[in-house]
Each structure stands twice: as structure tokens, then as C-alpha cells.
XYZ file of C-alpha atoms in Angstrom:
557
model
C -34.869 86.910 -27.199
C -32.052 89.205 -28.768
C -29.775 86.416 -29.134
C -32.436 84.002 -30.608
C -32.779 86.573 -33.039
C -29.877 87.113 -33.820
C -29.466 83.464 -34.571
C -32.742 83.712 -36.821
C -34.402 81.820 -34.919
C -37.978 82.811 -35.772
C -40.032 80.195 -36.986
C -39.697 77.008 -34.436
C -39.964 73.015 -35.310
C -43.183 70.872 -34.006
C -40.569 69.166 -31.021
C -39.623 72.920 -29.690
C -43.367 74.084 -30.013
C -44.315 71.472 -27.815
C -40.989 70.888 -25.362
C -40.021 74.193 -24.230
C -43.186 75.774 -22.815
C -43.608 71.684 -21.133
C -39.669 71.850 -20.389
C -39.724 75.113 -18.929
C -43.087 75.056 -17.154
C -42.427 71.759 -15.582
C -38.794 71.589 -15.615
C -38.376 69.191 -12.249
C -40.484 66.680 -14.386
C -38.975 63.670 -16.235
C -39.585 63.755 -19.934
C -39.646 61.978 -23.191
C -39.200 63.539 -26.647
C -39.302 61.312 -30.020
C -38.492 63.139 -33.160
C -35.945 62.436 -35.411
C -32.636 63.432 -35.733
C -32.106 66.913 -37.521
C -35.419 68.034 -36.510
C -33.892 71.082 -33.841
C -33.844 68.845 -30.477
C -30.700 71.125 -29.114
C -32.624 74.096 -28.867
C -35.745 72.061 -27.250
C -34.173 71.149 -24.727
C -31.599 73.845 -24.746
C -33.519 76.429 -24.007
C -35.435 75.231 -21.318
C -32.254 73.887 -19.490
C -30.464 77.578 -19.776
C -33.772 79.059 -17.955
C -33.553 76.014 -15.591
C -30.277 76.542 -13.962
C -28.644 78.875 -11.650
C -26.003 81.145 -12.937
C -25.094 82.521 -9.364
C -24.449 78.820 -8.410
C -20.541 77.304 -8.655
C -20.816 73.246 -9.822
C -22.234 71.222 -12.243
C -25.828 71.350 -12.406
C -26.839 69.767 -15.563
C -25.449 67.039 -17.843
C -25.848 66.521 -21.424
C -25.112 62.666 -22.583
C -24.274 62.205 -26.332
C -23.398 59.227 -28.061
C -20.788 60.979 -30.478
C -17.833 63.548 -29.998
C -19.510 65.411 -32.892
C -22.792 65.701 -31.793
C -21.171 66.507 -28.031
C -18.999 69.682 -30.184
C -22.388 70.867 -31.803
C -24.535 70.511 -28.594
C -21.943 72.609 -26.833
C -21.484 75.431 -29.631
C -25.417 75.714 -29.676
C -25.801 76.035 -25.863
C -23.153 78.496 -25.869
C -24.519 80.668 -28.497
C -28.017 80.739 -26.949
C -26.185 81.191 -23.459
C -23.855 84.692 -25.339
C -25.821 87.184 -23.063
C -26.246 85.553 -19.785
C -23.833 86.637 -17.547
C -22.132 83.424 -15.313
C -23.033 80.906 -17.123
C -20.433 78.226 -17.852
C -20.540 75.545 -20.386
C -17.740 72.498 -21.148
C -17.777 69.691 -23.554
C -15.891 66.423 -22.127
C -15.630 63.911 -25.319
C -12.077 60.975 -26.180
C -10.125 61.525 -28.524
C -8.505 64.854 -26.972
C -6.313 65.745 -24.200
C -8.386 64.867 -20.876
C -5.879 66.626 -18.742
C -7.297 69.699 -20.977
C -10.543 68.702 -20.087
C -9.962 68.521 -16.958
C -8.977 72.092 -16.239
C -11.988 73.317 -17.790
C -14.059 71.435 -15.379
C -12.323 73.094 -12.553
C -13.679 76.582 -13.479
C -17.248 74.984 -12.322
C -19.380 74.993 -15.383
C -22.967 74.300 -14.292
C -23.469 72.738 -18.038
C -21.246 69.545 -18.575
C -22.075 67.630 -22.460
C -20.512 64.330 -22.448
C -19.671 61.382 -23.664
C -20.249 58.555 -22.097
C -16.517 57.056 -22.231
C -15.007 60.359 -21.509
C -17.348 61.163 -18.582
C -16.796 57.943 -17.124
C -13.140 58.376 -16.872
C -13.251 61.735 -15.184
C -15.795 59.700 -12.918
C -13.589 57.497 -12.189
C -10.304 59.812 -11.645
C -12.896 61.945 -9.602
C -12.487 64.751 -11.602
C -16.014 65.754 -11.597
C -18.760 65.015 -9.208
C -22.492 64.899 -10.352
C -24.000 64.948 -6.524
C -25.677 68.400 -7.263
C -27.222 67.498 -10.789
C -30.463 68.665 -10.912
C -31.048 68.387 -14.715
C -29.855 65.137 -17.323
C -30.459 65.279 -20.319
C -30.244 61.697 -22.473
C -29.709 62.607 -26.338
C -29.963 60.609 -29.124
C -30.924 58.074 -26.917
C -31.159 54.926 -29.132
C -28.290 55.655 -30.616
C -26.176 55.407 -27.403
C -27.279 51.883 -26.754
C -27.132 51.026 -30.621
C -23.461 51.873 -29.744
C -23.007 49.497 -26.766
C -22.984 52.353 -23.546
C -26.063 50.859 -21.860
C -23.566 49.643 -19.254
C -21.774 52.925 -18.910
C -25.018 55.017 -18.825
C -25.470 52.382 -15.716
C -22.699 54.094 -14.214
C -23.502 57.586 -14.904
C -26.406 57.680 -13.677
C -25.782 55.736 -10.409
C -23.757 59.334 -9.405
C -26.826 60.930 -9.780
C -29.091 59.603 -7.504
C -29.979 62.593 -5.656
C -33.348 64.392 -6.810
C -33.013 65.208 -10.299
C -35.477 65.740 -13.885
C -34.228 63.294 -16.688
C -35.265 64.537 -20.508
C -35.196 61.763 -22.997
C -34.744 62.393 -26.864
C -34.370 59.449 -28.808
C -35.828 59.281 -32.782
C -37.612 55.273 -31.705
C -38.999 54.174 -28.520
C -37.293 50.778 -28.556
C -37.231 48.338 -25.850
C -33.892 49.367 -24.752
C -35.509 52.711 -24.079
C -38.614 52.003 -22.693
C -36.078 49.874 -19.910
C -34.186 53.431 -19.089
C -37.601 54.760 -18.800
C -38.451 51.930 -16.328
C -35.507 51.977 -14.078
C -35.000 55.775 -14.239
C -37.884 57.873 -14.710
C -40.958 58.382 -13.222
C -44.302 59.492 -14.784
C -42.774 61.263 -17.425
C -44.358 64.020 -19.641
C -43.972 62.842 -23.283
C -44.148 64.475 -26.499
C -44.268 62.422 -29.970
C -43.511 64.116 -32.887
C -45.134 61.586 -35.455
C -42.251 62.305 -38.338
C -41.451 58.587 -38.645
C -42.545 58.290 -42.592
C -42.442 62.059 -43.025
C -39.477 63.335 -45.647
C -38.224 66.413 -46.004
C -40.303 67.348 -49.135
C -37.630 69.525 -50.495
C -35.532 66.561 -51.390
C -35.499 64.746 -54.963
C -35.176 60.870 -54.244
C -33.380 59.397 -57.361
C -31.580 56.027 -57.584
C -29.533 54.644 -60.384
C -28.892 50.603 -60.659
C -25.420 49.625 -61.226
C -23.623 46.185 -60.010
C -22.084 46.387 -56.641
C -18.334 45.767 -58.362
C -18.716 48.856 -60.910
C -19.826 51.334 -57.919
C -16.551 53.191 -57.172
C -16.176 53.919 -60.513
C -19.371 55.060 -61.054
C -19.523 57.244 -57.881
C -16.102 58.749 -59.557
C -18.092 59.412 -62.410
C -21.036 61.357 -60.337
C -18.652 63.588 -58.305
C -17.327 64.842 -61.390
C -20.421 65.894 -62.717
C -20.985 69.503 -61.424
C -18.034 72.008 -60.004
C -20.891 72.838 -57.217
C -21.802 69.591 -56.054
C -21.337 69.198 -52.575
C -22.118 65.903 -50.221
C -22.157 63.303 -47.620
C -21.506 59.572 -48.801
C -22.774 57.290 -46.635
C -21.158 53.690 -46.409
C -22.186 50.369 -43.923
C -18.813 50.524 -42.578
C -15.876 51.895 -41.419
C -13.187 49.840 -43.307
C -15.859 51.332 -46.751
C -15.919 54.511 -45.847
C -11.510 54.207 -45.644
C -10.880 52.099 -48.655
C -13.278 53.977 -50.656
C -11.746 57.456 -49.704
C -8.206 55.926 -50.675
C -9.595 54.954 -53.939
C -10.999 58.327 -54.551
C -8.265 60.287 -53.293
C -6.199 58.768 -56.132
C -7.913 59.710 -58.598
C -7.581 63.557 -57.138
C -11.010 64.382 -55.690
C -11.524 66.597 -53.175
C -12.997 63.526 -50.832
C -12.137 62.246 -47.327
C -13.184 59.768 -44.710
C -14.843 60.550 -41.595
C -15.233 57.165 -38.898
C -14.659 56.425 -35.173
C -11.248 55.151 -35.873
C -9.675 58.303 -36.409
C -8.457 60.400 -33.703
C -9.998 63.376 -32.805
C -7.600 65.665 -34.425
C -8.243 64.376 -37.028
C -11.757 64.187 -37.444
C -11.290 68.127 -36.983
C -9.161 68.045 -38.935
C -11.625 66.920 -41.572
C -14.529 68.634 -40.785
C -12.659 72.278 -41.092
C -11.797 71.356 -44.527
C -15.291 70.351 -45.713
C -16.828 73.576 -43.895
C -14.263 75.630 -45.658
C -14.606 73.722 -49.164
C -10.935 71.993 -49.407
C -13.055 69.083 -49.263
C -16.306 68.788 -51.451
C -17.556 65.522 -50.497
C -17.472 63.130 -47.169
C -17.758 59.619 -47.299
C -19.133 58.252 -43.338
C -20.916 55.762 -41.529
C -24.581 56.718 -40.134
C -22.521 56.672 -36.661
C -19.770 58.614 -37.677
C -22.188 61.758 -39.302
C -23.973 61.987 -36.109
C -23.592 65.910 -35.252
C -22.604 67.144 -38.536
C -23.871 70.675 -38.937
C -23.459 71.486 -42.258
C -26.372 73.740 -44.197
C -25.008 73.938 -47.289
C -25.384 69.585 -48.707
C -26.429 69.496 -51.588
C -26.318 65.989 -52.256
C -26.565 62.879 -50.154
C -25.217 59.819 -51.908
C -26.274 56.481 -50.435
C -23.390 54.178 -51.578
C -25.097 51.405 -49.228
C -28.428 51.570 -48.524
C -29.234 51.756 -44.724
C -31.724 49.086 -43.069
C -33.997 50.803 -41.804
C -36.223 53.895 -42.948
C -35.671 56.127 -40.012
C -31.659 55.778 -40.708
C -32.621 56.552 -44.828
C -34.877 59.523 -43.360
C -31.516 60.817 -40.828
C -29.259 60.879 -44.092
C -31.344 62.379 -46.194
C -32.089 65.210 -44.239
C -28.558 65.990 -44.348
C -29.872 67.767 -47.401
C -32.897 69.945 -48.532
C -32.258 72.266 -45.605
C -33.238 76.041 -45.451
C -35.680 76.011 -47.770
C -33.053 75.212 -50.058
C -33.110 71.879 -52.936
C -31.589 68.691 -52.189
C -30.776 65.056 -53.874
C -30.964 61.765 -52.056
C -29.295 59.404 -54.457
C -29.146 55.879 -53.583
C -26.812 53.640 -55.537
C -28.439 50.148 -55.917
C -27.234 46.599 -56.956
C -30.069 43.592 -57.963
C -29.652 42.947 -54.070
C -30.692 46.486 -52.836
C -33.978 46.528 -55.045
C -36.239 44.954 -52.037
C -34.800 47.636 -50.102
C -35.891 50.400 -52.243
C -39.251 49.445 -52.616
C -39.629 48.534 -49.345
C -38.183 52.389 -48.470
C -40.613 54.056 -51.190
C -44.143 52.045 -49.199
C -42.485 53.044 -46.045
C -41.467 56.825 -46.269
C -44.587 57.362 -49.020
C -41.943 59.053 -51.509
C -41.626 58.265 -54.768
C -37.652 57.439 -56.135
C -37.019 58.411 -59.992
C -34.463 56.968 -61.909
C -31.343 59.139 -62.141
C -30.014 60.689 -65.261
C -26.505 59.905 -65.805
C -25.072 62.391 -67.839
C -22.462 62.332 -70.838
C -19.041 62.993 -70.550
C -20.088 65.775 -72.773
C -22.390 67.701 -70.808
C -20.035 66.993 -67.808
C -16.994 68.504 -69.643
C -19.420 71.740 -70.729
C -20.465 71.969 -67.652
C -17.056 72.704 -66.193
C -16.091 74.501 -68.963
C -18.757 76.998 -68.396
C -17.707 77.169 -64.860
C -14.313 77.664 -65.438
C -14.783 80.417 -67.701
C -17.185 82.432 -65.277
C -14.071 82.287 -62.912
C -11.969 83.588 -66.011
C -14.400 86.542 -66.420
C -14.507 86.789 -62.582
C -11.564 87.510 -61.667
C -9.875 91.097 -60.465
C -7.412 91.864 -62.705
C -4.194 92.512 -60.575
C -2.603 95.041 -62.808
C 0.869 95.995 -60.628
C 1.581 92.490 -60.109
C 1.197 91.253 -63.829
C 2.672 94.672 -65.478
C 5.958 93.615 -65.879
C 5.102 90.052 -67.406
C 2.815 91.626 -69.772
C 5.298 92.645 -72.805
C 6.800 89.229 -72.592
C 3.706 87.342 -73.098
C 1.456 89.290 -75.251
C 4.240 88.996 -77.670
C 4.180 85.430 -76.942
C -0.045 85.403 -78.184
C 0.182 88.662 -80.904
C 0.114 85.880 -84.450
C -2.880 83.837 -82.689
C -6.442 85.300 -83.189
C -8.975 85.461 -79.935
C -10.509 82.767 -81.316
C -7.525 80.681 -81.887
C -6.107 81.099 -77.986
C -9.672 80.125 -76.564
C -9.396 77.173 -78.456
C -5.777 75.900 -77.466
C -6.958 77.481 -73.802
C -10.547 75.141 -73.939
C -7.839 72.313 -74.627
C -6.076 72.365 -72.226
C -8.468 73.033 -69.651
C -10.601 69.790 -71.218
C -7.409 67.774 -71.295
C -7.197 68.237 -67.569
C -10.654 67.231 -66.787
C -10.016 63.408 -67.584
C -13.435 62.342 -67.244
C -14.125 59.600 -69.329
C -17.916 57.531 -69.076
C -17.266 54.926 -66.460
C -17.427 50.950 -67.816
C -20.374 49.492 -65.918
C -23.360 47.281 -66.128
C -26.411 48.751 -65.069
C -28.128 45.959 -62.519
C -31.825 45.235 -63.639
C -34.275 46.521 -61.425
C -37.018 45.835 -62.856
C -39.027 43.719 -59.988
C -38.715 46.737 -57.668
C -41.834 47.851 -59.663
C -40.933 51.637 -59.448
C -42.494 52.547 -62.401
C -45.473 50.709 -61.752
C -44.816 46.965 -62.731
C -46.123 44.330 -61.352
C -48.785 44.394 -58.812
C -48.421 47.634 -58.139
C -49.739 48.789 -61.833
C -51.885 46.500 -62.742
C -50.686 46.475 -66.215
C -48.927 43.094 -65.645
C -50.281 39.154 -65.475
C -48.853 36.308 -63.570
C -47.757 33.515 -65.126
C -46.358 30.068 -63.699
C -43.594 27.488 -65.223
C -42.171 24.399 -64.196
C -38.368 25.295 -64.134
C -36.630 26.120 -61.345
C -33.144 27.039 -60.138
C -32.318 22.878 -59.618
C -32.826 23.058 -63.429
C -29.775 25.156 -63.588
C -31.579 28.465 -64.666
C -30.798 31.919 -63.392
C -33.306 34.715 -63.722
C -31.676 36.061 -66.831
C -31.796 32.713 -68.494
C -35.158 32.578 -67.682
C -35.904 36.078 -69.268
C -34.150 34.422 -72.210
C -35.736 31.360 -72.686
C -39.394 33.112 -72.535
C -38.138 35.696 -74.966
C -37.164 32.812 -77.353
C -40.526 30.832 -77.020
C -42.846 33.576 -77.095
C -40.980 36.075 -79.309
C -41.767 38.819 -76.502
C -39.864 42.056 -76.273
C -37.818 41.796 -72.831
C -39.188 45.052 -71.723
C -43.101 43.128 -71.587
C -41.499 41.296 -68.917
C -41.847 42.166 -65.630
C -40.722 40.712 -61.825
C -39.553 37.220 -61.815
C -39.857 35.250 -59.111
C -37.519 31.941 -59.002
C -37.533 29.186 -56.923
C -35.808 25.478 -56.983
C -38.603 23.792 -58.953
C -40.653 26.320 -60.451
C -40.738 29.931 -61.156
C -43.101 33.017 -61.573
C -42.910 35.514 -64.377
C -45.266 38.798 -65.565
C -46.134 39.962 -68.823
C -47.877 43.113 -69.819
C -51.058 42.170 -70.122
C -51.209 43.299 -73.858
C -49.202 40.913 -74.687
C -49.869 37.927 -72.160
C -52.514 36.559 -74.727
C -52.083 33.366 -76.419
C -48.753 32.506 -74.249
C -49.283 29.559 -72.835
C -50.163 27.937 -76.394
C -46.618 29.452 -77.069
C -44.927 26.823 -74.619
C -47.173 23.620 -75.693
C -45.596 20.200 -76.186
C -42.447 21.965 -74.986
C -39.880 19.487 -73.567
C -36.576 20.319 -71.040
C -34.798 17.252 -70.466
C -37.514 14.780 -71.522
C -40.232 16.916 -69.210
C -42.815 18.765 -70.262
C -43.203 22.209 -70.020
C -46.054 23.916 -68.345
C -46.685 27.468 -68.645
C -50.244 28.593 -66.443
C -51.644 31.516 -65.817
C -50.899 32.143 -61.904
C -53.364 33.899 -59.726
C -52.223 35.838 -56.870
C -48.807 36.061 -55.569
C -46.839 32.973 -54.791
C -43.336 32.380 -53.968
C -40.957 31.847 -50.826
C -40.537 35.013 -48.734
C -36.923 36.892 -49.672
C -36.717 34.717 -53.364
C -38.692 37.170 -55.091
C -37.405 39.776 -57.989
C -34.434 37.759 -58.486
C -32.767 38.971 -61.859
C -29.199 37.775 -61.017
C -27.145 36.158 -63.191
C -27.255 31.815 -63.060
C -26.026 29.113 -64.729
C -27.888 27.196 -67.324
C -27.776 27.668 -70.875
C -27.281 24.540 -71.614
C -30.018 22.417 -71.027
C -31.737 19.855 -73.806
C -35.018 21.688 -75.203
C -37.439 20.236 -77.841
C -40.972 20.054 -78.783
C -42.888 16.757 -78.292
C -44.085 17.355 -82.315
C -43.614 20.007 -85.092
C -44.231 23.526 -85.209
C -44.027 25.916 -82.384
C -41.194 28.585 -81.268
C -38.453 30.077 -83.520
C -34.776 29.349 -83.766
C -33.686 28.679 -80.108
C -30.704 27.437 -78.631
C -29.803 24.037 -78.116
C -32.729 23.108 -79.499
C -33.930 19.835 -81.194
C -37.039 18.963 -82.992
């Protein structure tokens, strides 16, 4: 108890409510725990695993699996802080990427706690540098994630050197068929506790996205790190080879940004992580693999620079943020092809995304400025070490007023910043029907047409050519739906009456045009919402008579 309060740790989540008193109660029992990541599953099983085990006993009696070296490294510090006042009790964490012959010392001083990778624990396995025969306890975390990374085979392995009697505790954030085959082959009549935080989000987090075009991201994301001197994040790319280029790019332009991916080596990744924990590095760009472990309280954004897909993985990054009690921004970057994603995320989660704010280079620049001269006023004037500079240089000031050596000093403190607004087109979301368009609203009606994509037309074009016919304003449009030989559109329904007589006797390429209204929702599955640029302007438009529209292009009477 002393230690646990020392550790403040007063006020336990729903998954250690309900697995320690189970864990420790019925410890030889197997058992199942779902919650997700981030949710305090070291200390749920933790705890109960510390009372579990003999301290007077020499040899391994317990093993932790973890898919990552990072989540290995935080398992281990955890157990060893809740483990400070018990007297014999040894812990080691066995991970790649660092000297095994390190490693394997350690395990010779008979720790009755080994956390492991799997690759790492296989190879002492297999150089029989560790036996498992008297494992009474294993302990299978992040379960999914271990098989989304490919050790199914090597857990296999593991486990086969611990057949003798033994209690298996499963955490894993999905029950997945993978899973529910370990639970098959290796458990029997487990005790199981579900903690149902599948669509639950931290509610302390602001969900914002801004649409840009995939092409003007990096300098965009440029643009948002600059924005406040205590801005502080995790960037979270698809892959690997993003997360590296991306940090290059970055680096160049001198922000405090690095990479963090399974390719590096584990000094490296170290290497890394001391510099973001001590602030040499603000920001972190990493896969969802790669940020598995990261114990870091103090986020204050996460940045999605590709949207992950699927919620749970969305709910796992965001939660990097918004943590004791403290604020936190989820902030997804989104292209015309992300928007299904989005909406799709804000019916699954039940959160609501608002559109972000970009600010001006202005506000950016005062900003700083107001942070830069707190640091001014902030400083401890270190009078013996400037004393015999002083005579020098107040001469060098004495015909300039106060006011006039702010100013040069505010220049060149701006002159440094070099933020400029980045160049970008903003990508048009508006079928994701955030702010309530479409069916979602309805404020919106349906309407059907007779030209398609094999009539050369993009979604824009489209947008265009009902703007020209019905003299709407583009923002009474809503989703458009495109297909090869017809389309859908929506139009406030304020607006929506009298269109079709705007399209009458309308001809493209010697057909007519038919504009109906269009009940329901119609369309191939994936086409829908497509705004993307196409092809077509060119295309032969006239009426069948007189009268109708106003001054369109290519257009004949």
C-alpha cells in the first residue's frame, strides 16, 4: 500500500476494479481481460502477479509476453516500482535490439519475473539460456497486437516450454479469431472480464480535423507545429518509410521532430525517447506499432497525419492525449479520400469532430512573441558573469530609446521565426455531412441526373454545371454521389424548388437532360461523396428551344 501511494495510485480504472481482487483471489485460474490499450492493464495484472509469486524461491516463475520492446521497457519499470519494498524479488526485461549477452547475465541472477519479447525470448530459448519448466504464471499482453505482428508461430514455441501446470492471463483490446484460437488451444475455462470501452473516448479530448489535399500535408503539418511554443505531440503515420521521410522533411526545416519505427535499433529508439521526455524533441512522428508502450503524460496533441482503419486504433492514439485530467487535441488531417473515414469514425466512437481553426501567421508570430518575452522577463539576471560586458554594451544602446531597442529586438526575434501561411488547397469535405448535410440534417433533398463519369464529368464539374443551370450558390449543395451513367446531388431544401424546370429541354451531346427528384439513397457502395477533381469541361450543351439558364460554357442555343 505505501508504495501504491506513493505512486498516487488512489483512484483505480474499471479493468483493475474488476482483475485484481479475480487475479488475486483465483490466481491458478486462466483469464481473459479486454480493455483497451492505455486503460492501466500493467497494474491489473501487475499487482496480482507480485502477490502471486514466491520471493524466497530462485527461477523464473512468471513470464510477461509483449509484442514491442517499448511496451516490454514500461511493463518492467512499472513492475519494478510496485515491487520497490518487497524484499527478493527480481525482475528482467529480455527485448532485440540490445546486447543479449547483457541479457543474458541478468537472467542468471534468477529473476522470478521475466517480460519478453517474443523474438528475444525465443533466442535465449533456443541458446538455453533460460528455462520456463517452473512457470507458474504467463501473462499474454496486448494480445492482438502480437499476432497483428506475425508471432503466432513463435508464441507456438513459447508456450510449448511451458507445459507444466500453469495460469495464463490474456489482455488483448478485441477478441478476434486469432484470440479466441489461443484461448482454444491454451486455456481452460477461463474467468473473463470485458471492459465495454470499445466506442468510449476519453471525453477530455477535442476531436478537430482540417481538410487539405494529401500533396499539401507536410507543409501544412509544418505550419501547425509552429503554431504554439507549448505544443507538444505524437504524429501518427501508416508506415514506416512516412514516419522517416516525413521526419527528414521536417528536420530540415529545423523542428524539434524525430522518427520513432521498428527499423531503428534499439539505441536508438532510446535514444529518441530520452529526448522527447526531456523536451529536445517536441513532437514524434510513429506508426500505431511503433508507439506501443509510450508513457508519456504530458501530449498535448495527437496529430493523425493518416487516418487509422479502424476505430479502436483512432481510440489507442487518441488517448495518447487528454490524460490526468488534463486537455487534449486529436487532430486528424484529411484528404477527399479520408472523408468516409471520418464519418464513419464520428457514428462509431459517438464523438463529434469540429473543423479546426487554422490560424494566421499573425497570431502565430504573437504568439511566440509573447512567449519569448515571458522568458526575457524570466530570466535570473547573472550579475558577476555579465559585469564586465556591461560598460561596453550599454554604451553600445545609450542614443536608442526603450522603445526603439524593443522594436529592432521584436525584429529580429520575428525575422527568425520564418513562418509564412503554407500554399495549400483545402480538400472539400462536404459529403462527410459533419455539420449536418445530407441525410443526417434533414435540411437537404435528393436529386437525380443523367450524367455520369463516362460523360467525362468529375464531381467538381458537376458542382459547376448545376451552379450554372440553376444559378445556386455552391454552398446549397450538398454530397454528390457519381457514378458512370448517372449521378446524385442535394440541395438545401430552401432552395431545391423549381429545379428541375431549371434543367428542361437541356441537351449534352444531342441527349436530353433529366434532372428528378430522387427518393432515398441510391448509389454503388464506396462511389459516394466523391468531390475529386475529373475531366470534362468540354462537352456540347444546348437547350432543345429558347430561354432557360444563363451564360454557360460551351454552350449553344
Amino acid at each position: 500500500m505505501k508504495v501504491l501511494t506513493e505512486l498516487n495510485f488512489d483512484k483505480p480504472t474499471e479493468i483493475q476494479q474488476q482483475a485484481i481482487p479475480m487475479l488475486i483471489n483465483e490466481s491458478h485460474r486462466d483469464f481473459i481481460g479486454l480493455a483497451q490499450t492505455g486503460t492501466g492493464k500493467t497494474a491489473a495484472f501487475g499487482l496480482p502477479l507480485l502477490e502471486s509469486i514466491d520471493p524466497t524461491y530462485k527461477g523464473t516463475q512468471a513470464v510477461v509476453l509483449a509484442p514491442t520492446r517499448e511496451l516490454g521497457q514500461q511493463i518492467g519499470q512499472q513492475l519494478e516500482s510496485f515491487s520497490k519494498y518487497m524484499k527478493g524479488v527480481k525482475i528482467a526485461t529480455v527485448y532485440g535490439g540490445a546486447s543479449i549477452q547483457g541479457q543474458i547475465r541478468a537472467l542468471k541472477q534468477s529473476p522470478q519475473i521475466l517480460i519478453a519479447t517474443p523474438g528475444r525470448l525465443l533466442d535465449l530459448l533456443n541458446r538455453k539460456a533460460v528455462q520456463l519448466t517452473g512457470v507458474r504464471y504467463v501473462v499474454l499482453d496486448e494480445a492482438d497486437e502480437m499476432l497483428n505482428m506475425g508471432f503466432r508461430e513463435d508464441l507456438d514455441h513459447i508456450l510449448s516450454y511451458t507445459e507444466g501446470e500453469k495460469a495464463t492471463w490474456l489482455f488483448s483490446a478485441t477478441m478476434a479469431k486469432e484470440i479466441r484460437d489461443i484461448v482454444k488451444k491454451y486455456m481452460h475455462d477461463p474467468n473473463e472480464v470485458k471492459i465495454d470501452t470499445g466506442n468510449v473516448v476519453n471525453k477530455n479530448i477535442d476531436h478537430q480535423y482540417f481538410a487539405v489535399k494529401a500533396k499539401d500535408k507536410p507543409s501544412l503539418l509544418q505550419y501547425i507545429i509552429q503554431l504554439e511554443p507549448d505544443m507538444r505531440g505524437i504524429i501518427f503515420c501508416r508506415t514506416k518509410r512516412d514516419t522517416q521521410s516525413l521526419s527528414e522533411q521536417l528536420q530540415k526545416r529545423g523542428l524539434p521532430v524525430d522518427a520513432l519505427h521498428g527499423d531503428m535499433s534499439q539505441a536508438q529508439r532510446d535514444q529518441v525517447m530520452k529526448r522527447f521526455k526531456n523536451h529536445t524533441l517536441e513532437f514524434l512522428l510513429a506508426t500505431d506499432v511503433a508507439a506501443r508502450g509510450i508513457d508519456v503524460n504530458d501530449i498535448t496533441h495527437v496529430i493523425h497525419y493518416a487516418l487509422p482503419d479502424d476505430a479502436e486504433y483512432y481510440t489507442h492514439r487518441s488517448g495518447r492525449t487528454g490524460r490526468a485530467g488534463k486537455k487534449g487535441i486529436s487532430l486528424s488531417l484529411v484528404s477527399s479520400s479520408d472523408q468516409r473515414k471520418l464519418k464513419f469514425l464520428q457514428k462509431k466512437l459517438n464523438i463529434s469532430f469540429s473543423e479546426y481553426t487554422l490560424p494566421s501567421p499573425v497570431a502565430v508570430e504573437n504568439q511566440k512573441l509573447v512567449a519569448w518575452a515571458k522568458r526575457i522577463t524570466d530570466v535570473k539576471t547573472d550579475y558577476e558573469a555579465i559585469n564586465s560586458h556591461q560598460a561596453e554594451i550599454y554604451g553600445s544602446f545609450e542614443h536608442l530609446t526603450k522603445e526603439e531597442l524593443i522594436d529592432k529586438l521584436l525584429t529580429i526575434e520575428l525575422d527568425s521565426f520564418g513562418i509564412r501561411e503554407p500554399a495549400f488547397d483545402v480538400a472539400d469535405l462536404d459529403s462527410v455531412s459533419l455539420d449536418g448535410k445530407g441525410s443526417s440534417g434533414g435540411r437537404y433533398k435528393r436529386f437525380f441526373v443523367n450524367i455520369g463519369k463516362i460523360d467525362g464529368f468529375g464531381a467538381p464539374d458537376l458542382i459547376d454545371f448545376i451552379m450554372e443551370y440553376s444559378g445556386l450558390n455552391k454552398k446549397a449543395i450538398g454530397n454528390i454521389t457519381m457514378e458512370d451513367r448517372r449521378s446524385y446531388f442535394e440541395v438545401e431544401k430552401e432552395e431545391a424548388n423549381g429545379l428541375e424546370a431549371a434543367f428542361k429541354d437541356l441537351m449534352l451531346d444531342d441527349r436530353e437532360i433529366r434532372v428528378n427528384t430522387a427518393e432515398g439513397r441510391s448509389g454503388k457502395k464506396g462511389k459516394g461523396g466523391d468531390r475529386r477533381g475529373g475531366g470534362g469541361g468540354g462537352k456540347s450543351r444546348q437547350r432543345k428551344s429558347g430561354g432557360g439558364g444563363r451564360g454557360g460554357r460551351n454552350r449553344r442555343r
